Short mmCIF file of C-alpha atoms and ligand atoms in Angstrom, two decimals:
data_model
loop_
_atom_site.label_atom_id
_atom_site.label_comp_id
_atom_site.label_asym_id
_atom_site.label_seq_id
_atom_site.Cartn_x
_atom_site.Cartn_y
_atom_site.Cartn_z
CA UNK P 1 17.04 -8.23 24.16
CA UNK P 2 14.49 -10.14 26.19
CA UNK P 3 10.91 -9.27 26.92
CA UNK P 4 11.59 -8.49 30.56
CA UNK P 5 14.16 -5.86 29.62
CA UNK P 6 11.42 -3.75 28.13
CA UNK P 7 8.34 -2.66 29.96
CA UNK P 8 5.81 -1.34 27.49
CA UNK P 9 3.96 0.87 29.94
CA UNK P 10 1.55 3.30 28.36
CA UNK P 11 2.61 6.91 28.50
CA UNK P 12 -0.39 7.82 30.60
CA UNK P 13 0.14 4.85 32.88
CA UNK P 14 2.81 4.45 35.47
CA UNK P 15 5.76 5.02 33.13
CA UNK P 16 8.72 7.12 34.14
CA UNK P 17 7.73 10.07 31.98
CA UNK P 18 4.23 10.20 33.39
CA UNK P 19 5.63 9.83 36.89
CA UNK P 20 7.82 12.85 36.27
CA UNK P 21 4.72 14.91 35.50
CA UNK P 22 5.60 15.43 31.84
CA UNK P 23 2.07 15.17 30.54
CA UNK P 24 1.45 16.77 27.17
CA UNK P 25 -0.92 19.68 26.81
CA UNK P 26 -1.82 21.57 23.67
CA UNK P 27 -0.24 24.66 25.18
CA UNK P 28 3.14 22.93 25.02
CA UNK P 29 3.23 23.16 21.22
CA UNK P 30 3.78 20.59 18.51
CA UNK P 31 6.86 18.68 19.57
CA UNK P 32 6.68 18.93 23.33
CA UNK P 33 5.50 15.41 24.08
CA UNK P 34 8.18 13.48 25.94
CA UNK P 35 9.25 10.25 24.32
CA UNK P 36 9.22 6.83 25.78
CA UNK P 37 7.60 5.58 28.92
CA UNK P 38 9.29 2.18 28.76
CA UNK P 39 12.16 0.95 30.84
CA UNK P 40 14.95 -0.35 28.66
CA UNK P 41 18.50 -1.45 28.90
CA UNK P 42 21.00 0.48 26.77
CA UNK P 43 21.57 -0.83 23.28
CA UNK P 44 24.74 -2.79 22.78
CA UNK P 45 26.07 -3.60 19.34
CA UNK P 46 25.47 -7.21 18.48
CA UNK P 47 27.11 -9.16 15.72
CA UNK P 48 25.79 -12.71 16.17
CA UNK P 49 23.97 -15.00 13.79
CA UNK P 50 20.28 -14.56 13.05
CA UNK P 51 17.55 -17.03 12.24
CA UNK P 52 15.07 -14.50 10.83
CA UNK P 53 15.13 -11.08 9.19
CA UNK P 54 12.22 -8.65 9.21
CA UNK P 55 12.90 -5.85 6.71
CA UNK P 56 10.55 -2.84 6.93
CA UNK P 57 10.57 -0.22 4.17
CA UNK P 58 8.64 3.06 4.26
CA UNK P 59 9.07 3.61 0.54
CA UNK P 60 10.03 7.14 -0.48
CA UNK P 61 10.07 8.53 3.06
CA UNK P 62 11.66 11.91 3.59
CA UNK P 63 12.58 12.52 7.21
CA UNK P 64 10.09 15.39 6.97
CA UNK P 65 7.33 12.87 6.26
CA UNK P 66 8.07 10.91 9.41
CA UNK P 67 8.18 14.18 11.38
CA UNK P 68 4.70 15.17 10.19
CA UNK P 69 3.34 11.77 11.14
CA UNK P 70 4.89 11.99 14.60
CA UNK P 71 3.50 15.48 15.30
CA UNK P 72 0.08 14.42 14.08
CA UNK P 73 0.06 11.31 16.28
CA UNK P 74 1.00 13.39 19.31
CA UNK P 75 -1.93 15.67 18.65
CA UNK P 76 -4.41 12.90 17.93
CA UNK P 77 -3.46 10.17 20.37
CA UNK P 78 -1.09 11.79 22.82
CA UNK P 79 1.73 9.45 21.93
CA UNK P 80 4.75 9.41 19.69
CA UNK P 81 5.53 7.15 16.75
CA UNK P 82 7.08 3.77 17.38
CA UNK P 83 10.08 4.82 15.30
CA UNK P 84 10.77 7.84 17.52
CA UNK P 85 10.41 5.67 20.61
CA UNK P 86 12.97 3.21 19.23
CA UNK P 87 15.52 6.01 19.02
CA UNK P 88 14.57 7.68 22.25
CA UNK P 89 14.96 4.48 24.19
CA UNK P 90 18.24 3.54 22.52
CA UNK P 91 16.78 0.23 21.47
CA UNK P 92 18.37 0.37 18.07
CA UNK P 93 21.44 0.79 15.98
CA UNK P 94 21.13 3.94 13.88
CA UNK P 95 22.69 4.37 10.43
CA UNK P 96 22.55 6.94 7.67
CA UNK P 97 22.36 5.26 4.28
CA UNK P 98 23.46 6.56 0.88
CA UNK P 99 20.87 5.50 -1.70
CA UNK P 100 22.45 6.11 -5.14
CA UNK P 101 21.94 3.74 -8.08
CA UNK P 102 24.54 2.86 -10.74
CA UNK P 103 23.45 5.59 -13.12
CA UNK P 104 22.02 8.30 -10.87
CA UNK P 105 22.52 10.06 -7.56
CA UNK P 106 18.73 9.75 -7.26
CA UNK P 107 17.57 6.15 -7.31
CA UNK P 108 14.24 4.59 -8.15
CA UNK P 109 12.74 1.81 -6.04
CA UNK P 110 13.80 -0.91 -8.49
CA UNK P 111 17.52 -0.13 -8.30
CA UNK P 112 17.30 0.68 -4.58
CA UNK P 113 15.65 -2.62 -3.67
CA UNK P 114 18.05 -4.48 -5.94
CA UNK P 115 21.04 -2.98 -4.11
CA UNK P 116 19.78 -4.67 -0.92
CA UNK P 117 18.79 -7.85 -2.70
CA UNK P 118 21.70 -8.64 -5.03
CA UNK P 119 24.33 -6.41 -3.42
CA UNK P 120 25.13 -4.42 -6.58
CA UNK P 121 24.15 -0.98 -7.74
CA UNK P 122 22.31 -1.27 -11.05
CA UNK P 123 20.59 1.21 -13.36
CA UNK P 124 17.27 2.77 -12.45
CA UNK P 125 14.34 0.83 -13.86
CA UNK P 126 15.95 -2.62 -13.73
CA UNK P 127 15.40 -5.28 -11.07
CA UNK P 128 18.40 -7.47 -10.24
CA UNK P 129 19.60 -7.11 -13.82
CA UNK P 130 22.94 -5.53 -14.67
CA UNK P 131 23.48 -3.10 -17.60
CA UNK P 132 25.04 -5.92 -19.66
CA UNK P 133 21.83 -7.93 -19.48
CA UNK P 134 22.93 -10.40 -16.81
CA UNK P 135 20.44 -11.61 -14.25
CA UNK P 136 21.80 -11.28 -10.69
CA UNK P 137 21.21 -13.57 -7.70
CA UNK P 138 18.48 -12.23 -5.38
CA UNK P 139 18.45 -12.37 -1.59
CA UNK P 140 15.31 -14.49 -1.93
CA UNK P 141 17.17 -17.21 -3.81
CA UNK P 142 19.98 -17.28 -1.26
CA UNK P 143 17.48 -17.44 1.61
CA UNK P 144 15.53 -20.30 0.04
CA UNK P 145 18.76 -22.22 -0.50
CA UNK P 146 19.39 -22.00 3.25
CA UNK P 147 16.08 -23.77 3.95
CA UNK P 148 14.29 -20.65 5.17
CA UNK P 149 10.94 -19.25 4.03
CA UNK P 150 10.27 -15.87 2.41
CA UNK P 151 7.41 -13.38 2.56
CA UNK P 152 6.55 -10.13 0.80
CA UNK P 153 3.91 -7.78 2.21
CA UNK P 154 3.07 -4.42 0.65
CA UNK P 155 0.44 -1.74 0.15
CA UNK P 156 1.38 -1.45 -3.53
CA UNK P 157 0.74 -3.97 -6.25
CA UNK P 158 2.41 -7.22 -5.20
CA UNK P 159 4.55 -6.99 -8.32
CA UNK P 160 5.69 -3.39 -7.78
CA UNK P 161 9.39 -2.52 -7.65
CA UNK P 162 10.27 -2.92 -3.96
CA UNK P 163 8.77 -6.36 -3.27
CA UNK P 164 9.82 -7.46 -6.76
CA UNK P 165 13.43 -6.53 -6.04
CA UNK P 166 13.62 -9.02 -3.18
CA UNK P 167 12.49 -12.02 -5.22
CA UNK P 168 12.61 -11.50 -8.99
CA UNK P 169 14.96 -10.52 -11.77
CA UNK P 170 13.76 -8.57 -14.83
CA UNK P 171 15.31 -6.05 -17.20
CA UNK P 172 12.43 -3.59 -16.66
CA UNK P 173 10.28 -2.98 -13.60
CA UNK P 174 7.23 -2.67 -15.83
CA UNK P 175 7.25 -6.44 -16.50
CA UNK P 176 4.78 -7.05 -13.69
CA UNK P 177 2.98 -10.00 -15.31
CA UNK P 178 6.36 -11.73 -15.57
CA UNK P 179 7.21 -10.87 -11.95
CA UNK P 180 3.98 -12.52 -10.75
CA UNK P 181 5.02 -15.69 -12.57
CA UNK P 182 8.56 -15.55 -11.19
CA UNK P 183 7.24 -15.40 -7.61
CA UNK P 184 5.52 -18.73 -8.22
CA UNK P 185 8.47 -20.35 -9.97
CA UNK P 186 10.92 -19.02 -7.36
CA UNK P 187 8.74 -20.26 -4.49
CA UNK P 188 8.00 -17.08 -2.49
CA UNK P 189 5.95 -18.47 0.41
CA UNK P 190 3.75 -15.55 1.48
CA UNK P 191 2.56 -12.72 -0.78
CA UNK P 192 0.11 -10.15 0.63
CA UNK P 193 -0.77 -6.81 -0.98
CA UNK P 194 -2.53 -5.31 -4.00
CA UNK P 195 -2.22 -5.94 -7.73
CA UNK P 196 -4.69 -8.77 -8.43
CA UNK P 197 -4.62 -7.66 -12.07
CA UNK P 198 -1.24 -9.33 -12.62
CA UNK P 199 -2.51 -12.70 -11.40
CA UNK P 200 -5.94 -12.85 -13.03
CA UNK P 201 -6.56 -14.45 -16.44
CA UNK P 202 -8.95 -11.58 -17.25
CA UNK P 203 -6.31 -8.87 -16.89
CA UNK P 204 -2.97 -10.53 -17.66
CA UNK P 205 -1.71 -9.89 -21.18
CA UNK P 206 -1.05 -13.60 -21.77
CA UNK P 207 -4.47 -14.61 -20.37
CA UNK P 208 -2.87 -17.08 -17.95
CA UNK P 209 -4.79 -17.89 -14.78
CA UNK P 210 -2.07 -17.44 -12.17
CA UNK P 211 -4.56 -17.66 -9.32
CA UNK P 212 -5.31 -21.19 -10.53
CA UNK P 213 -1.63 -22.00 -10.85
CA UNK P 214 -0.86 -20.75 -7.35
CA UNK P 215 -3.77 -22.81 -5.99
CA UNK P 216 -2.50 -25.89 -7.79
CA UNK P 217 0.89 -25.33 -6.17
CA UNK P 218 -0.62 -25.41 -2.68
CA UNK P 219 -1.17 -21.70 -2.04
CA UNK P 220 -4.13 -20.43 -0.08
CA UNK P 221 -5.52 -17.72 -2.41
CA UNK P 222 -7.31 -14.84 -0.67
CA UNK P 223 -9.01 -11.68 -1.92
CA UNK P 224 -10.71 -10.02 1.05
CA UNK P 225 -9.81 -8.82 4.52
CA UNK P 226 -12.46 -11.10 6.01
CA UNK P 227 -10.89 -14.12 4.38
CA UNK P 228 -7.47 -13.11 5.68
CA UNK P 229 -8.56 -12.44 9.26
CA UNK P 230 -11.27 -15.11 9.65
CA UNK P 231 -10.59 -17.16 12.80
CA UNK P 232 -11.69 -20.21 10.82
CA UNK P 233 -9.00 -19.72 8.16
CA UNK P 234 -6.69 -22.72 8.12
CA UNK P 235 -3.09 -21.84 8.84
CA UNK P 236 -0.95 -22.33 5.78
CA UNK P 237 2.73 -22.19 4.79
CA UNK P 238 1.85 -20.67 1.43
CA UNK P 239 -0.50 -17.72 0.98
CA UNK P 240 -1.26 -15.39 -1.95
CA UNK P 241 -3.52 -12.50 -0.91
CA UNK P 242 -4.28 -9.73 -3.42
CA UNK P 243 -6.91 -7.36 -2.06
CA UNK P 244 -7.30 -4.75 -4.84
CA UNK P 245 -6.81 -4.68 -8.59
CA UNK P 246 -3.94 -2.20 -8.38
CA UNK P 247 -2.25 -0.53 -5.38
CA UNK P 248 -4.22 -0.75 -2.13
CA UNK P 249 -6.15 2.44 -1.34
CA UNK P 250 -4.47 5.05 0.83
CA UNK P 251 -4.88 4.68 4.60
CA UNK P 252 -6.69 8.02 4.84
CA UNK P 253 -9.41 6.56 2.58
CA UNK P 254 -9.35 3.25 4.47
CA UNK P 255 -10.01 5.26 7.66
CA UNK P 256 -12.93 7.18 6.11
CA UNK P 257 -14.63 4.67 3.83
CA UNK P 258 -16.11 1.53 5.46
CA UNK P 259 -16.45 -0.14 2.06
CA UNK P 260 -12.69 -0.02 1.60
CA UNK P 261 -12.00 -1.19 5.15
CA UNK P 262 -14.29 -4.18 4.65
CA UNK P 263 -12.33 -5.37 1.67
CA UNK P 264 -8.73 -4.35 2.36
CA UNK P 265 -6.55 -5.36 5.33
CA UNK P 266 -4.23 -2.91 7.05
CA UNK P 267 -0.51 -3.31 6.46
CA UNK P 268 0.07 -4.40 10.06
CA UNK P 269 -2.71 -7.00 9.79
CA UNK P 270 -1.09 -8.52 6.72
CA UNK P 271 2.26 -8.46 8.48
CA UNK P 272 0.92 -10.39 11.48
CA UNK P 273 -0.57 -13.07 9.23
CA UNK P 274 2.69 -13.34 7.30
CA UNK P 275 4.74 -13.69 10.49
CA UNK P 276 2.49 -16.42 11.80
CA UNK P 277 2.79 -18.37 8.59
CA UNK P 278 6.54 -17.89 8.09
CA UNK P 279 7.34 -18.71 11.70
CA UNK P 280 6.14 -22.27 11.06
CA UNK P 281 9.48 -22.93 9.36
CA UNK P 282 11.97 -23.99 12.07
CA UNK P 283 14.86 -22.83 9.86
CA UNK P 284 13.67 -19.21 9.88
CA UNK P 285 12.57 -16.65 7.28
CA UNK P 286 12.97 -13.30 5.57
CA UNK P 287 9.92 -11.05 5.65
CA UNK P 288 9.91 -7.79 3.71
CA UNK P 289 7.11 -5.33 4.59
CA UNK P 290 6.64 -2.20 2.50
CA UNK P 291 4.61 0.92 3.25
CA UNK P 292 4.69 1.61 -0.46
CA UNK P 293 2.09 4.32 -0.69
CA UNK P 294 4.12 6.75 1.40
CA UNK P 295 6.11 7.13 -1.81
CA UNK P 296 3.00 7.62 -3.92
CA UNK P 297 1.68 10.34 -1.63
CA UNK P 298 5.08 12.02 -2.01
CA UNK P 299 4.83 11.88 -5.80
CA UNK P 300 1.28 13.21 -5.53
CA UNK P 301 2.24 15.97 -3.04
CA UNK P 302 -0.68 14.85 -0.89
CA UNK P 303 -0.09 15.76 2.79
CA UNK P 304 -3.24 14.05 4.12
CA UNK P 305 -2.41 10.77 2.41
CA UNK P 306 1.25 10.87 3.40
CA UNK P 307 0.62 11.35 7.14
CA UNK P 308 -1.82 8.45 7.41
CA UNK P 309 0.19 6.00 5.33
CA UNK P 310 3.31 6.78 7.35
CA UNK P 311 1.34 6.05 10.53
CA UNK P 312 0.06 2.76 9.08
CA UNK P 313 3.67 1.81 8.40
CA UNK P 314 4.68 2.83 11.91
CA UNK P 315 2.26 0.26 13.39
CA UNK P 316 4.41 -2.42 11.77
CA UNK P 317 7.43 -1.37 13.84
CA UNK P 318 5.45 -2.32 16.93
CA UNK P 319 4.59 -5.71 15.42
CA UNK P 320 8.27 -6.30 14.64
CA UNK P 321 9.28 -5.25 18.14
CA UNK P 322 6.83 -7.66 19.73
CA UNK P 323 7.92 -10.53 17.50
CA UNK P 324 11.62 -9.90 18.11
CA UNK P 325 11.08 -9.79 21.87
CA UNK P 326 9.65 -13.30 21.71
CA UNK P 327 12.11 -14.40 19.04
CA UNK P 328 15.41 -12.68 19.87
CA UNK P 329 17.21 -14.47 17.05
CA UNK P 330 15.56 -11.98 14.67
CA UNK P 331 17.39 -9.11 12.95
CA UNK P 332 14.98 -6.22 12.29
CA UNK P 333 15.77 -3.45 9.78
CA UNK P 334 13.57 -0.34 9.47
CA UNK P 335 14.38 2.06 6.66
CA UNK P 336 13.38 3.70 3.39
CA UNK P 337 14.84 3.26 -0.08
CA UNK P 338 15.01 7.01 -0.91
CA UNK P 339 13.15 10.24 -0.25
CA UNK P 340 10.25 11.39 -2.39
CA UNK P 341 8.76 14.81 -3.00
CA UNK P 342 10.89 16.56 -0.36
CA UNK P 343 7.93 16.64 2.02
CA UNK P 344 8.37 19.17 4.86
CA UNK P 345 6.44 21.17 7.42
CA UNK P 346 7.23 24.84 6.81
CA UNK P 347 6.98 27.70 9.27
CA UNK P 348 3.78 29.75 8.90
CA UNK P 349 3.14 33.37 9.93
CA UNK P 350 5.28 36.00 11.61
CA UNK P 351 7.94 34.23 13.70
CA UNK P 352 6.20 31.01 12.56
CA UNK P 353 3.66 31.25 15.38
CA UNK P 354 0.79 30.17 13.12
CA UNK P 355 2.54 26.91 12.20
CA UNK P 356 0.94 24.61 14.76
CA UNK P 357 -2.66 25.70 14.28
CA UNK P 358 -2.29 25.72 10.49
CA UNK P 359 -0.83 22.22 10.47
CA UNK P 360 -3.20 20.58 12.95
CA UNK P 361 -6.35 22.22 11.63
CA UNK P 362 -5.29 21.77 8.02
CA UNK P 363 -4.43 18.08 8.26
CA UNK P 364 -7.50 17.44 10.41
CA UNK P 365 -9.74 18.94 7.74
CA UNK P 366 -8.45 16.62 5.00
CA UNK P 367 -10.54 13.45 4.87
CA UNK P 368 -9.65 12.01 1.48
CA UNK P 369 -6.70 11.55 -0.82
CA UNK P 370 -6.70 13.36 -4.16
CA UNK P 371 -6.57 9.90 -5.73
CA UNK P 372 -9.84 8.86 -4.05
CA UNK P 373 -11.56 12.03 -5.28
CA UNK P 374 -10.16 11.46 -8.77
CA UNK P 375 -11.68 7.97 -8.79
CA UNK P 376 -15.02 9.29 -7.54
CA UNK P 377 -15.01 11.90 -10.31
CA UNK P 378 -15.09 9.07 -12.86
CA UNK P 379 -18.47 7.80 -11.70
CA UNK P 380 -20.34 10.39 -9.63
CA UNK P 381 -22.90 12.81 -11.09
CA UNK P 382 -21.62 16.39 -11.26
CA UNK P 383 -23.42 17.83 -8.22
CA UNK P 384 -22.71 14.81 -6.04
CA UNK P 385 -19.04 15.11 -6.87
CA UNK P 386 -19.04 18.82 -6.08
CA UNK P 387 -20.63 18.12 -2.67
CA UNK P 388 -18.20 15.29 -1.93
CA UNK P 389 -15.15 17.46 -2.60
CA UNK P 390 -16.60 20.19 -0.41
CA UNK P 391 -17.30 17.69 2.36
CA UNK P 392 -13.99 15.81 2.30
CA UNK P 393 -11.43 18.54 1.57
CA UNK P 394 -13.42 21.78 1.94
CA UNK P 395 -12.82 22.84 -1.64
CA UNK P 396 -15.69 24.61 -3.44
CA UNK P 397 -15.41 23.78 -7.12
CA UNK P 398 -16.74 26.22 -9.72
CA UNK P 399 -18.57 25.06 -12.84
CA UNK P 400 -15.55 25.98 -14.92
CA UNK P 401 -13.29 23.89 -12.71
CA UNK P 402 -15.55 20.86 -12.99
CA UNK P 403 -15.58 21.35 -16.77
CA UNK P 404 -11.77 21.23 -16.71
CA UNK P 405 -11.81 18.01 -14.70
CA UNK P 406 -14.31 16.48 -17.12
CA UNK P 407 -12.00 17.25 -20.02
CA UNK P 408 -9.25 15.24 -18.32
CA UNK P 409 -11.43 12.43 -17.03
CA UNK P 410 -9.40 9.66 -18.67
CA UNK P 411 -5.96 10.93 -17.69
CA UNK P 412 -3.92 9.09 -15.09
CA UNK P 413 -2.99 12.02 -12.84
CA UNK P 414 -4.51 15.20 -14.30
CA UNK P 415 -7.65 15.27 -12.14
CA UNK P 416 -5.66 14.68 -8.93
CA UNK P 417 -3.17 17.35 -9.94
CA UNK P 418 -5.87 19.94 -10.62
CA UNK P 419 -7.57 19.18 -7.31
CA UNK P 420 -4.27 19.58 -5.47
CA UNK P 421 -3.52 22.87 -7.23
CA UNK P 422 -6.92 24.35 -6.37
CA UNK P 423 -6.93 22.90 -2.86
CA UNK P 424 -3.49 24.46 -2.20
CA UNK P 425 -2.38 22.20 0.68
CA UNK P 426 0.65 24.37 1.48
CA UNK P 427 -1.62 27.27 2.35
CA UNK P 428 -3.98 25.04 4.32
CA UNK P 429 -1.44 22.89 6.22
CA UNK P 430 2.04 24.43 6.03
CA UNK P 431 3.24 21.20 4.39
CA UNK P 432 5.05 21.69 1.13
CA UNK P 433 7.03 19.64 -1.37
CA UNK P 434 10.12 20.39 -3.42
CA UNK P 435 8.99 18.33 -6.42
CA UNK P 436 6.99 15.30 -7.50
CA UNK P 437 10.20 13.30 -7.89
CA UNK P 438 12.42 11.12 -5.76
CA UNK P 439 15.10 12.93 -3.78
CA UNK P 440 18.73 12.08 -3.12
CA UNK P 441 19.36 12.65 0.60
CA UNK P 442 20.98 10.16 2.97
CA UNK P 443 18.20 8.26 4.73
CA UNK P 444 17.55 6.70 8.12
CA UNK P 445 18.14 3.01 8.73
CA UNK P 446 17.42 1.53 12.15
CA UNK P 447 18.19 -2.02 13.17
CA UNK P 448 18.22 -4.25 16.19
CA UNK P 449 18.87 -7.87 16.99
CA UNK P 450 21.77 -10.13 16.04
CA UNK P 451 24.00 -8.57 13.40
CA UNK P 452 22.70 -5.04 13.84
CA UNK P 453 26.11 -4.05 15.18
CA UNK P 454 27.51 -4.68 11.70
CA UNK P 455 25.44 -1.82 10.28
CA UNK P 456 27.72 1.17 10.82
CA UNK P 457 26.70 4.78 11.40
CA UNK P 458 27.17 5.53 7.70
CA UNK P 459 26.53 2.87 5.06
CA UNK P 460 25.82 2.42 1.37
CA UNK P 461 22.62 0.66 0.35
CA UNK P 462 24.66 -2.31 -0.93
CA UNK P 463 26.21 -2.83 2.54
CA UNK P 464 22.84 -4.08 3.78
CA UNK P 465 23.12 -7.07 1.46
CA UNK P 466 26.51 -8.00 2.91
CA UNK P 467 25.18 -7.81 6.47
CA UNK P 468 22.08 -9.91 5.72
CA UNK P 469 24.20 -12.59 4.07
CA UNK P 470 26.67 -12.62 6.93
CA UNK P 471 24.17 -12.86 9.78
CA UNK P 472 22.10 -15.53 8.03
CA UNK P 473 25.28 -17.33 6.90
CA UNK P 474 24.12 -17.30 3.28
CA UNK P 475 26.30 -18.18 0.31
ZN1 LIG C 1 8.49 6.53 -6.23
#
């Protein structure tokens, strides 16, 4: 597909939809906004050879999650998500993917990512390690052997399961200090995300200074958004950027808190930097980009957090589209590894007529994740915390409730869980969850570019490995 086959006219510009008078109004209801506005040629299945692969993962994304994000974007910005536009304009191959692991119908991210990376289903909890204790060959190692570069970009800790599954091999996903070391030894070229704690001598269990080791191996080591985006930053083939001790903050908190936005880059910003660096290799590259906190918001049953992290991920589809238009020898895959939480918008009121107002007003009123409030509870004086919760999620805490939170101050999730229970997001937004666990449905996988025609309408997660190896002509 070449750039001149696609005209990215804005919806409110001179695009076909606008010309047809299909402008959205609030009276048209939630899903009335027409899609598209670009002129495209029909998709044709392609099965050629690729130079590059861009692999985008919205971790733990139920289709319901994507739907919420799309409705919210329509309301806020009068446009649809990039992912919807891809489908509407027939730009892409569309597959349904079965996500099982070796020992469960419901996978975790470690086994799911490994199925793409090594081409085998393994047990939940392991990364490219079979049940007999054998280490399996990763897609990263095959790519490097072909002379290409590799990059991992994520909103989670750099060493979390999905990025780790592309480029490391461990018996347990919890071995994050070891994974950080393997990235260096395996030669991953670009690493951008959270999780500084697994690279720092102060927080690693073995006390090793991995930042120093990466520097000594020629990596540019970055820790702030300013450093990453500074026009004066030297371009580099090797970059390690870790912008938070653990997972990066949720996008909803990035949007609301200037202090977070000063320090932490957006996922799409990290992706652009990674592409620029990786594209310096004339042999090509594999870039994996993960919207990892979509999954965490699913586990946390947090509708505000889930909408905004899904939208932050969606921006990356646009970046991939732009890159692939200029570099048509690029296979792009957009998918998720499994569902999480069973996130859905539910009908509200008699004949569901209160659904739209409940959803739009409810989501609009949420201005913080439960996780952010939990972290604030650790440090803020009692009355300040009470005011903050009232201001950001319109929840009036009683003295007894604050006492309960204080009792659970040191717990990992208790404070967030209590806040969610008292906030009652289902009542306020219409969004509800089936559990705090991963779910086992077939998931969406979209692809375009050379080799996308090899991804059939129904695939297993392991099939993706076969296609990547074939189109890149890997061993
Ligand atoms: Zn998960």
